[in-house]
Coordinates of C-alpha atoms in Angstrom, one line a residue:
Q1 CA 59.6 13.6 61.9
V2 CA 56.0 14.1 60.7
Q3 CA 55.2 16.6 58.0
L4 CA 51.9 18.5 58.1
V5 CA 49.8 20.2 55.4
E6 CA 46.7 22.2 56.1
S7 CA 43.9 22.8 53.8
G8 CA 40.3 24.0 53.8
G9 CA 40.7 27.7 54.6
G10 CA 38.9 30.4 52.7
L11 CA 36.5 33.3 52.8
V12 CA 33.2 32.8 54.6
Q13 CA 30.4 35.1 55.9
A14 CA 29.8 35.5 59.6
G15 CA 27.7 32.7 60.9
G16 CA 29.1 30.2 58.4
S17 CA 31.2 27.1 58.7
L18 CA 34.5 25.8 57.5
R19 CA 36.3 22.5 58.0
L20 CA 40.1 22.6 58.1
S21 CA 42.1 19.5 57.4
C22 CA 45.7 18.6 58.5
S23 CA 47.2 15.8 56.5
A24 CA 50.3 14.1 58.0
S25 CA 53.0 12.1 56.4
G26 CA 56.5 10.9 57.2
G27 CA 55.8 9.7 60.7
T28 CA 53.6 7.5 62.8
F29 CA 50.6 9.9 63.1
D30 CA 49.0 8.2 66.1
N31 CA 52.2 8.8 68.1
Y32 CA 51.5 12.5 68.0
G33 CA 49.1 14.8 69.8
V34 CA 47.7 17.4 67.5
G35 CA 46.9 21.0 68.2
W36 CA 45.4 23.8 66.2
F37 CA 46.6 27.4 66.5
R38 CA 45.9 30.7 64.8
Q39 CA 47.7 33.9 64.3
I40 CA 47.0 37.4 63.2
P41 CA 49.7 39.9 62.2
R42 CA 51.8 41.3 65.0
Q43 CA 50.3 38.9 67.6
E44 CA 51.4 35.7 69.2
R45 CA 50.3 32.4 67.9
E46 CA 47.1 31.5 69.8
F47 CA 46.0 28.0 70.9
V48 CA 42.6 27.0 69.5
A49 CA 42.1 23.3 70.1
G50 CA 43.9 20.1 70.8
I51 CA 43.4 16.3 70.6
V52 CA 45.3 13.5 72.2
R53 CA 46.9 10.7 70.3
S54 CA 43.9 8.3 70.5
G55 CA 41.4 11.0 69.7
Q56 CA 39.4 10.2 72.9
N57 CA 40.1 13.5 74.6
T58 CA 39.9 17.0 73.2
Y59 CA 40.4 20.5 74.7
Y60 CA 39.6 24.0 73.5
A61 CA 40.3 27.7 74.1
D62 CA 37.4 29.4 75.8
S63 CA 36.9 31.6 72.7
V64 CA 35.9 28.6 70.5
K65 CA 34.2 26.2 72.9
G66 CA 30.8 25.1 71.6
R67 CA 31.6 26.4 68.1
F68 CA 34.7 24.4 67.0
T69 CA 35.3 20.7 67.1
V70 CA 38.6 18.9 66.7
F71 CA 38.8 15.3 65.6
R72 CA 41.1 12.9 63.9
D73 CA 41.2 9.9 61.7
N74 CA 44.4 8.0 62.5
A75 CA 43.8 5.5 59.6
R76 CA 43.8 8.5 57.2
T77 CA 46.6 10.3 59.1
T78 CA 44.5 13.4 59.1
A79 CA 43.2 15.7 61.8
F80 CA 40.3 18.1 61.3
L81 CA 39.0 21.3 62.8
Q82 CA 35.3 21.9 62.2
M83 CA 34.5 25.6 62.7
N84 CA 30.9 26.7 63.1
A85 CA 29.2 30.0 63.9
L86 CA 32.3 31.9 62.6
T87 CA 32.7 35.5 63.5
P88 CA 35.1 38.1 62.1
E89 CA 37.2 37.7 65.2
D90 CA 38.1 34.2 64.0
T91 CA 39.9 35.6 61.0
A92 CA 43.5 34.4 61.1
V93 CA 46.0 32.0 59.6
Y94 CA 45.3 28.6 61.1
Y95 CA 48.1 26.1 61.8
C96 CA 48.1 22.5 62.8
A97 CA 50.9 21.2 64.9
A98 CA 52.0 17.8 66.1
S99 CA 53.6 16.9 69.4
R100 CA 55.6 13.8 70.3
W101 CA 54.9 14.6 73.9
G102 CA 51.2 14.6 73.5
G103 CA 50.4 18.2 73.0
G104 CA 49.1 21.1 75.2
V105 CA 48.1 24.7 75.0
G106 CA 51.6 26.1 74.5
A107 CA 53.2 26.4 71.1
G108 CA 56.5 25.2 72.5
A109 CA 55.0 21.7 73.2
Y110 CA 54.8 21.1 69.4
D111 CA 57.7 20.0 67.2
A112 CA 56.1 19.9 63.8
W113 CA 54.0 22.6 62.1
G114 CA 52.1 23.0 58.9
Q115 CA 52.4 26.0 56.6
G116 CA 49.1 27.5 57.6
T117 CA 45.9 28.2 55.9
Q118 CA 44.1 31.6 55.8
V119 CA 40.6 31.8 57.2
T120 CA 38.7 35.1 56.6
V121 CA 35.3 35.8 58.0
S122 CA 33.4 38.7 56.6
S123 CA 30.8 40.6 58.6

């Protein structure tokens, strides 16, 4: 089972950028699809972006299309979420997740999760 650790969160002003990293260990990283989710208190975890095992295909929530980019470096067993043009509505704890079944937009498709990293966007 792969283990995941996110990093790169922080405080940024509206319009700014952050890059989140998801470092994997303990498994064969390129056997897993990777997804990024976010969650704010008292709400369901929300799908943000996903990338297939090879990295050749990606998919996004409508709310982040054109602003966020997901990519991965299988040689470094790391996935990334580049977030541009951030707004206060992007404030959340961001999680990366890995799926032996390739991934998808539902949290139930993923069987390994990181601990989360806080992203706060000030207005």
